[in-house]
PDB file of C-alpha atoms and ligand atoms in Angstrom:
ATOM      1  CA  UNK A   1     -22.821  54.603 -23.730  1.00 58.00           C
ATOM      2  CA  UNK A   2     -19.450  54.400 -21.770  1.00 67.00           C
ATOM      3  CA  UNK A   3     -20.004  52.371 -18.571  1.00 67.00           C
ATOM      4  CA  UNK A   4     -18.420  52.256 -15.234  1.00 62.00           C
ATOM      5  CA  UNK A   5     -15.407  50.251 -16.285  1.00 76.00           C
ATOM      6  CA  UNK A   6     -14.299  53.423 -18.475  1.00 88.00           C
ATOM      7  CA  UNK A   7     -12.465  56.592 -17.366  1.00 95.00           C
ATOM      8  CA  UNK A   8     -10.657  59.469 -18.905  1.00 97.00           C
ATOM      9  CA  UNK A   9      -6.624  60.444 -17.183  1.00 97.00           C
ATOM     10  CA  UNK A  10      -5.227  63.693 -18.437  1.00 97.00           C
ATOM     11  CA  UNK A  11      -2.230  63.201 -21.271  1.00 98.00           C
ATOM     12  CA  UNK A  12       1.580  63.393 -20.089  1.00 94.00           C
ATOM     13  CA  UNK A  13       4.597  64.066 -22.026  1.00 88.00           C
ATOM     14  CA  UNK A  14       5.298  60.344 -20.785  1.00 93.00           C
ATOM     15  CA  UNK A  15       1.991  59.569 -23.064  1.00 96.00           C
ATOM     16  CA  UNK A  16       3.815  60.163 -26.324  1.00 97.00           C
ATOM     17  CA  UNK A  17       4.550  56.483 -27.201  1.00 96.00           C
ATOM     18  CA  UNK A  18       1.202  55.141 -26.668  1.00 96.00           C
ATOM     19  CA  UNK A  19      -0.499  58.092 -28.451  1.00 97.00           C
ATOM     20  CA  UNK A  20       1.343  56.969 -31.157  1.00 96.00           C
ATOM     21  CA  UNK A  21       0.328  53.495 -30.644  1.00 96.00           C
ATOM     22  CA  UNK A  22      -3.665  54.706 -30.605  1.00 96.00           C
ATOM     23  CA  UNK A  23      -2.953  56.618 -33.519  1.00 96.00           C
ATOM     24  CA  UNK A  24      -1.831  53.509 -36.111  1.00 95.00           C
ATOM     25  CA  UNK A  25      -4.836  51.712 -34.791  1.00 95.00           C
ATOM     26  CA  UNK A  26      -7.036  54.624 -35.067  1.00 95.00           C
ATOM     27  CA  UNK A  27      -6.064  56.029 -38.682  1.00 92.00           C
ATOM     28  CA  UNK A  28      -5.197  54.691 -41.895  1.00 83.00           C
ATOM     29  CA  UNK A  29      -3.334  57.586 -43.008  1.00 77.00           C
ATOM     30  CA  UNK A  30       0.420  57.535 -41.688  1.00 76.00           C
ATOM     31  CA  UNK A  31       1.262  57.290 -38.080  1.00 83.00           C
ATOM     32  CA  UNK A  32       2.571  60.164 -35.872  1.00 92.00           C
ATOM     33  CA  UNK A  33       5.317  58.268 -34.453  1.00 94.00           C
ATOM     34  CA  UNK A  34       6.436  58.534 -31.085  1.00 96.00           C
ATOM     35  CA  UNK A  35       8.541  62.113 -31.305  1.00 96.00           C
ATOM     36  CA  UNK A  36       6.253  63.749 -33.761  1.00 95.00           C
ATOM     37  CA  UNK A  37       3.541  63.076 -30.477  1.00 97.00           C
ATOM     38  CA  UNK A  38       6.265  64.828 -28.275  1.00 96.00           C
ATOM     39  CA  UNK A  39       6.651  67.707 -30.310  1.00 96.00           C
ATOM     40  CA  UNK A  40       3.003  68.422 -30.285  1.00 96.00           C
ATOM     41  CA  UNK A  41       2.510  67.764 -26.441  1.00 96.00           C
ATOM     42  CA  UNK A  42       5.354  70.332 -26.059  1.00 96.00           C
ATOM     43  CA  UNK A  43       3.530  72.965 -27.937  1.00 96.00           C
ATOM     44  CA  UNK A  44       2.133  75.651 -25.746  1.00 97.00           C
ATOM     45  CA  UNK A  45      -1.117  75.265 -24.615  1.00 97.00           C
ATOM     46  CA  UNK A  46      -1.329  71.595 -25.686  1.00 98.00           C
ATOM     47  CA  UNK A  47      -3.294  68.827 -23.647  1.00 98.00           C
ATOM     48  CA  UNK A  48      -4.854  65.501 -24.022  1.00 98.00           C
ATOM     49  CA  UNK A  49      -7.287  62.801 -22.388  1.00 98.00           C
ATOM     50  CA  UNK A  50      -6.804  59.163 -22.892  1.00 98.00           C
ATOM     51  CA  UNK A  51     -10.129  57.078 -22.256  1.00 97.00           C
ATOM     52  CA  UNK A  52      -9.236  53.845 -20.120  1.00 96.00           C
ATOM     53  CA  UNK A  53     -11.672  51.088 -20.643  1.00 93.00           C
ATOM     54  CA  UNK A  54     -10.989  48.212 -18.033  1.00 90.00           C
ATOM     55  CA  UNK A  55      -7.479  50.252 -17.628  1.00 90.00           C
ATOM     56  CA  UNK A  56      -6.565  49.642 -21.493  1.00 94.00           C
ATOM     57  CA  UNK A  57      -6.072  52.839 -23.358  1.00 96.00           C
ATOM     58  CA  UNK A  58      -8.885  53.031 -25.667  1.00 96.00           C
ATOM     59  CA  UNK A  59      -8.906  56.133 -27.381  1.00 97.00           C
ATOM     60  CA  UNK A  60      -7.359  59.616 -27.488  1.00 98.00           C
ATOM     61  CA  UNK A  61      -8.006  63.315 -28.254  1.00 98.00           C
ATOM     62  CA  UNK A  62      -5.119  66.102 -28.497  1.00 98.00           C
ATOM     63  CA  UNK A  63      -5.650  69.858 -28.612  1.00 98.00           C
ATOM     64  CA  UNK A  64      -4.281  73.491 -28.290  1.00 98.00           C
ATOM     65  CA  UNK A  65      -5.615  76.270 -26.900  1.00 98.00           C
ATOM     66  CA  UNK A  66      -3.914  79.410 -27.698  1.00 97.00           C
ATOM     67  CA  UNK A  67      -5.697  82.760 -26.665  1.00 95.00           C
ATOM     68  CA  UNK A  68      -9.270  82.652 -26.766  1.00 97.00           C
ATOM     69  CA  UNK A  69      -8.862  79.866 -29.530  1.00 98.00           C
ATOM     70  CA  UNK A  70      -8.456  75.816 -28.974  1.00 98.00           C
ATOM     71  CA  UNK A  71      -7.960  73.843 -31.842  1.00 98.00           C
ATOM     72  CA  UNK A  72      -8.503  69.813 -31.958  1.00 98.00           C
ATOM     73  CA  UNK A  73      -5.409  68.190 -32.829  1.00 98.00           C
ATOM     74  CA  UNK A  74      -6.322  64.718 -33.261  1.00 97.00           C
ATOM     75  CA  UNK A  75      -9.551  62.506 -32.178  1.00 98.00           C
ATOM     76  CA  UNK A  76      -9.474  58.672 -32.224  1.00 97.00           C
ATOM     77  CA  UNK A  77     -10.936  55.863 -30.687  1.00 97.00           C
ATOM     78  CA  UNK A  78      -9.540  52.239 -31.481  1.00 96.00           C
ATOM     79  CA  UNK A  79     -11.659  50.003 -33.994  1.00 95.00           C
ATOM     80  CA  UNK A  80     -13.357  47.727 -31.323  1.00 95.00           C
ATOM     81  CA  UNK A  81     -14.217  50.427 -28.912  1.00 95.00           C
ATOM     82  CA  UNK A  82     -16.267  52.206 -31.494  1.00 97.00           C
ATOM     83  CA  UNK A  83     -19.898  53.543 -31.339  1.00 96.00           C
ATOM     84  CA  UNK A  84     -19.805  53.084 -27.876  1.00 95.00           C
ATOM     85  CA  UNK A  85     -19.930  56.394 -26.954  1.00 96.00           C
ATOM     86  CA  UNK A  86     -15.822  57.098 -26.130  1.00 96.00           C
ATOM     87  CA  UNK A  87     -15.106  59.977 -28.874  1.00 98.00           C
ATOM     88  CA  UNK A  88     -18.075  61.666 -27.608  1.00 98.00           C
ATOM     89  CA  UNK A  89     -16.671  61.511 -23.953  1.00 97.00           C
ATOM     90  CA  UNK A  90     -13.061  62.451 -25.182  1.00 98.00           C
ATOM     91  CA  UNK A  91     -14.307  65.516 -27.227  1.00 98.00           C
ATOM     92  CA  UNK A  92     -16.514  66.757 -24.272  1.00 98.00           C
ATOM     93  CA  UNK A  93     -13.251  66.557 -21.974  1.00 98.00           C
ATOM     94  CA  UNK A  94     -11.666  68.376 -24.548  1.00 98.00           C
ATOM     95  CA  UNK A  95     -14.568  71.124 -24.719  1.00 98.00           C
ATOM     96  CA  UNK A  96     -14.494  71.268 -20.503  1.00 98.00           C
ATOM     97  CA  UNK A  97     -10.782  72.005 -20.681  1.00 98.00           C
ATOM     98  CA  UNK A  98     -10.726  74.722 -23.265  1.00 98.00           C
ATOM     99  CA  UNK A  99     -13.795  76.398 -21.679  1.00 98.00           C
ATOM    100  CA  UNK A 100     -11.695  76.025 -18.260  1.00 98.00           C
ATOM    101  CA  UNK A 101      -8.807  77.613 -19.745  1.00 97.00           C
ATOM    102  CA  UNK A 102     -10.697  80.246 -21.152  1.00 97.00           C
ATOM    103  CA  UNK A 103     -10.890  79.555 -24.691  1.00 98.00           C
ATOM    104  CA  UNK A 104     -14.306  81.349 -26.318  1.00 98.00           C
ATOM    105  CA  UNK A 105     -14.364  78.773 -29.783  1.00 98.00           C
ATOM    106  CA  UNK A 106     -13.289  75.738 -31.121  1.00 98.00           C
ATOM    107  CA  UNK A 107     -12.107  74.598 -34.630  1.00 98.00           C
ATOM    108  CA  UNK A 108     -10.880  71.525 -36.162  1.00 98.00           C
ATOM    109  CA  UNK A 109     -10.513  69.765 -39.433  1.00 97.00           C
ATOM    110  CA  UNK A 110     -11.856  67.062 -41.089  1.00 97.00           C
ATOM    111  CA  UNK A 111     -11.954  64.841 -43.553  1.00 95.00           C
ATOM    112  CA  UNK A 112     -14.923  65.610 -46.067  1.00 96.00           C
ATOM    113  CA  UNK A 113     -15.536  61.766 -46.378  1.00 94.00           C
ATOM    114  CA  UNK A 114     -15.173  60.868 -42.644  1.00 95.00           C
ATOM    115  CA  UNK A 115     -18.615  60.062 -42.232  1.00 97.00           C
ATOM    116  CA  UNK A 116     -18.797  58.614 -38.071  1.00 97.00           C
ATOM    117  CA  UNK A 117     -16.442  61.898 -37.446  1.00 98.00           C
ATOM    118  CA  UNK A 118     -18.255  64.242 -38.802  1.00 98.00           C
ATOM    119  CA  UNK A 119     -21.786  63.107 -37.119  1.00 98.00           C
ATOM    120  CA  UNK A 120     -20.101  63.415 -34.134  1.00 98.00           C
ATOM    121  CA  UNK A 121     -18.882  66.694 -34.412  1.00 98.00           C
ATOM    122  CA  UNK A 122     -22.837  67.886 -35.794  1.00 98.00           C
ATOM    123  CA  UNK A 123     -23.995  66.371 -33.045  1.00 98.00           C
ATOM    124  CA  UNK A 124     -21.979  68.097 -30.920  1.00 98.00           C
ATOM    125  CA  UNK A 125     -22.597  71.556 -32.518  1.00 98.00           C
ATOM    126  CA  UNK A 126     -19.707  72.207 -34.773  1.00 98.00           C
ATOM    127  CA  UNK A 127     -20.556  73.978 -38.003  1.00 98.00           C
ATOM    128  CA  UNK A 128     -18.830  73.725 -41.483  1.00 98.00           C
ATOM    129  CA  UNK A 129     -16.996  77.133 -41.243  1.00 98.00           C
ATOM    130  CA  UNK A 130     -14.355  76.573 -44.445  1.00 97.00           C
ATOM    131  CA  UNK A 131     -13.199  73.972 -47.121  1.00 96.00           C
ATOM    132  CA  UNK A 132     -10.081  72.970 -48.350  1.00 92.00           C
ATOM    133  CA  UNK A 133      -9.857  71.184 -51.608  1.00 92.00           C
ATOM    134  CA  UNK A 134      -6.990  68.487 -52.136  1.00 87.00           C
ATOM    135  CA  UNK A 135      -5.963  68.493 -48.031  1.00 86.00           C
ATOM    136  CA  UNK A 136      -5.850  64.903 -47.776  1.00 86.00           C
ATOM    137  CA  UNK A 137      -3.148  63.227 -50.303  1.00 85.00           C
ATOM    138  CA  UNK A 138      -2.503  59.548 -50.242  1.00 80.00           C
ATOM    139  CA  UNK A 139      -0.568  57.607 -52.967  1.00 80.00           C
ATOM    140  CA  UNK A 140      -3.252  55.869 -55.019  1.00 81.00           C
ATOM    141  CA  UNK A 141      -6.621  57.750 -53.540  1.00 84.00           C
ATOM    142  CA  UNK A 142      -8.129  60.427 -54.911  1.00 88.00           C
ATOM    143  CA  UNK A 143      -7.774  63.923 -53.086  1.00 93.00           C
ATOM    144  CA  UNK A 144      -9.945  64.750 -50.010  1.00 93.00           C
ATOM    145  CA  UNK A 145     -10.805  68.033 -49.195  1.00 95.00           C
ATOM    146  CA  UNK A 146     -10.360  69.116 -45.661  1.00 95.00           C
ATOM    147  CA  UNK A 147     -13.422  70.715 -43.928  1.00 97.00           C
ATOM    148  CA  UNK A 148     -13.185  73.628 -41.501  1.00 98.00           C
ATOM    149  CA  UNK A 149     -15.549  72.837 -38.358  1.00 98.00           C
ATOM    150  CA  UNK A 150     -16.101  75.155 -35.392  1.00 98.00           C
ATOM    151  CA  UNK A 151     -18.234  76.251 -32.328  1.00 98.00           C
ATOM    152  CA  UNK A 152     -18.579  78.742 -29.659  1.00 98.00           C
ATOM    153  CA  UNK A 153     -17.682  77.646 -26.063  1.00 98.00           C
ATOM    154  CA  UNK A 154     -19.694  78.500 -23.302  1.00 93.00           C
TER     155      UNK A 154
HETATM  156  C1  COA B   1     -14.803  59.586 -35.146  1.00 71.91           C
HETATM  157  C2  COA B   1     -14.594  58.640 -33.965  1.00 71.91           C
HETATM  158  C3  COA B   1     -13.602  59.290 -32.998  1.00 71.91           C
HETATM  159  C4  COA B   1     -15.949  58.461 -33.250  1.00 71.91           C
HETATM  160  O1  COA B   1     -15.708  57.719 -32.054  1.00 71.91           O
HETATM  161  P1  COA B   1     -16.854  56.785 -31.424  1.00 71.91           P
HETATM  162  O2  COA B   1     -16.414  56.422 -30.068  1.00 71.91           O
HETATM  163  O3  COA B   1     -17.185  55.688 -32.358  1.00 71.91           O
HETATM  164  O4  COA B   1     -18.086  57.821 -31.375  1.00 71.91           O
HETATM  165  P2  COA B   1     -19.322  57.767 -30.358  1.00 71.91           P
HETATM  166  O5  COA B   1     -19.646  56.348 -30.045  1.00 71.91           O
HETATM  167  O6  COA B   1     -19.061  58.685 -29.218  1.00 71.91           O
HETATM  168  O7  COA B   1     -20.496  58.341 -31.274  1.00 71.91           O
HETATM  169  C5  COA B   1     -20.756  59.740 -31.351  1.00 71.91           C
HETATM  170  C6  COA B   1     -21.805  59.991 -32.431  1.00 71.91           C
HETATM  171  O8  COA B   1     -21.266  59.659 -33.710  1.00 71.91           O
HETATM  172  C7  COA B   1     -22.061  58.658 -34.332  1.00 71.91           C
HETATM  173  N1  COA B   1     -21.211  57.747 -35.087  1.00 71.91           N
HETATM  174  C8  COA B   1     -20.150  57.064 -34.630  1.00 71.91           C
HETATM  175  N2  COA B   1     -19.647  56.303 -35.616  1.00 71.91           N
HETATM  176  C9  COA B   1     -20.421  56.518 -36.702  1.00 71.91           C
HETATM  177  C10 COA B   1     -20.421  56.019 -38.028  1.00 71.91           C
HETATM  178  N3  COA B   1     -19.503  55.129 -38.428  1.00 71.91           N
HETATM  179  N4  COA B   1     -21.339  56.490 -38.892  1.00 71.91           N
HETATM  180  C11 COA B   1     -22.272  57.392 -38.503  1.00 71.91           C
HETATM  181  N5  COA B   1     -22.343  57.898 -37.256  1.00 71.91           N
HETATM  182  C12 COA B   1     -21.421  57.460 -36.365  1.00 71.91           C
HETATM  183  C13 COA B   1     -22.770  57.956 -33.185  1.00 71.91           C
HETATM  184  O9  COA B   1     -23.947  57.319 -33.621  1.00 71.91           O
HETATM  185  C14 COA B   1     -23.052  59.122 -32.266  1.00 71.91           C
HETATM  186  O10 COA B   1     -24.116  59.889 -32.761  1.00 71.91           O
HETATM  187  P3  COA B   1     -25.597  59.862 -32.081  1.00 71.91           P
HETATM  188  O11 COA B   1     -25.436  60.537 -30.764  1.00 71.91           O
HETATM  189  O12 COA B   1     -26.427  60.656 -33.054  1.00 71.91           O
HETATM  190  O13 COA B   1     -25.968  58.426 -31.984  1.00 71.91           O
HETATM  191  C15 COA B   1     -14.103  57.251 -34.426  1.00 71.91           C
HETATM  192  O14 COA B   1     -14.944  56.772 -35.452  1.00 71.91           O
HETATM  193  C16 COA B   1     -12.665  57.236 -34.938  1.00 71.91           C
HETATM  194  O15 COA B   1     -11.718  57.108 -34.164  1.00 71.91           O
HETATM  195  N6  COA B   1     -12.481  57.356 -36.271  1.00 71.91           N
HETATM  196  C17 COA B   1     -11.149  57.310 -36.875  1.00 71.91           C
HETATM  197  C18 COA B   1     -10.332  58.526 -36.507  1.00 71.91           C
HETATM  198  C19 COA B   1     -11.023  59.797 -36.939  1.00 71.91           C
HETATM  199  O16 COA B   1     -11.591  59.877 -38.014  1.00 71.91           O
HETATM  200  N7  COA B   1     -10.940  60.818 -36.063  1.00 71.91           N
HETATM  201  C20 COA B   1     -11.505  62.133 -36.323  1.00 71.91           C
HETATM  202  C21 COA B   1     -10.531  62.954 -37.096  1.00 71.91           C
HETATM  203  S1  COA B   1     -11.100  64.654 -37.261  1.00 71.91           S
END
């Protein structure tokens, strides 16, 4: 459970460098640097939530919402804040927003292996809605497929 000490602050464009900062810690897979985060807050429709625990940044989600349609751009929550309830908090921001602005569904992808990422998203009441084979490529890994996961908004 997230406690007292933890809150959520909307994303600026200002937030760019320490997205990027949450993203190495939060991914193994190469890091959006600090203008590749600046290009996507720039995007139409784009928003974010960073989760403050004890006023550190913690974690991060990024999405779009285009139309009727919001897409989740990236989810992560740093190693030793994990399991404590912060990506479910940051992906329920995320939800609140799109349904604010609007937005009637919800898709994302996913890593086919990404075990804690995918629970969370069940959990939450996305469903596998498409598969793509060989999405994931990383010099000496196998291939990951990518799966498709959506939901209705309220
Ligand atoms: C996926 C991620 C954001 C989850 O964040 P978190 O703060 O640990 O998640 P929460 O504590 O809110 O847990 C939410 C649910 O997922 C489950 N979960 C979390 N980690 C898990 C794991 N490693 N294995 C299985 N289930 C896991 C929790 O038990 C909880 O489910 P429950 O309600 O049934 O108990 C985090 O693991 C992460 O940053 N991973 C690396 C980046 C990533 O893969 N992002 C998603 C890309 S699409």
């Amino acid at each position: 459970m997230t406690g007292a000490a933890t809150a959520l602050r909307p994303v600026g464009l200002f937030d760019a460098a320490v997205i990027s900062l949450l993203h190495a810690e939060c991914f193994d897979e190469a890091r959006w640097d600090e203008r590749a985060v600046t290009e996507i807050l720039a995007l139409p429709g784009a928003y974010g939530f960073i989760a403050l625990e004890h006023e550190a940044p913690g974690g991060f989600v990024l999405a779009r919402v285009a139309a009727d349609e919001c897409e989740i751009l990236s989810l992560g929550v740093r190693r030793a804040s994990r399991q404590g309830g912060l990506g479910r908090e940051l992906l329920r921001a995320a939800l609140r927003f799109a349904t604010a602005s609007r937005a009637r569904a919800v898709h994302l992808e996913v890593a086919e292996n990404n075990t804690a990422a995918r629970h969370l998203y069940a959990v939450e009441g996305f469903t596998v809605t498409g598969r793509r084979g060989g999405y994931y490529r990383r010099a000496g890994s196998p291939e990951v497929a990518a799966l498709v996961l959506s939901r209705d908004l309220p």
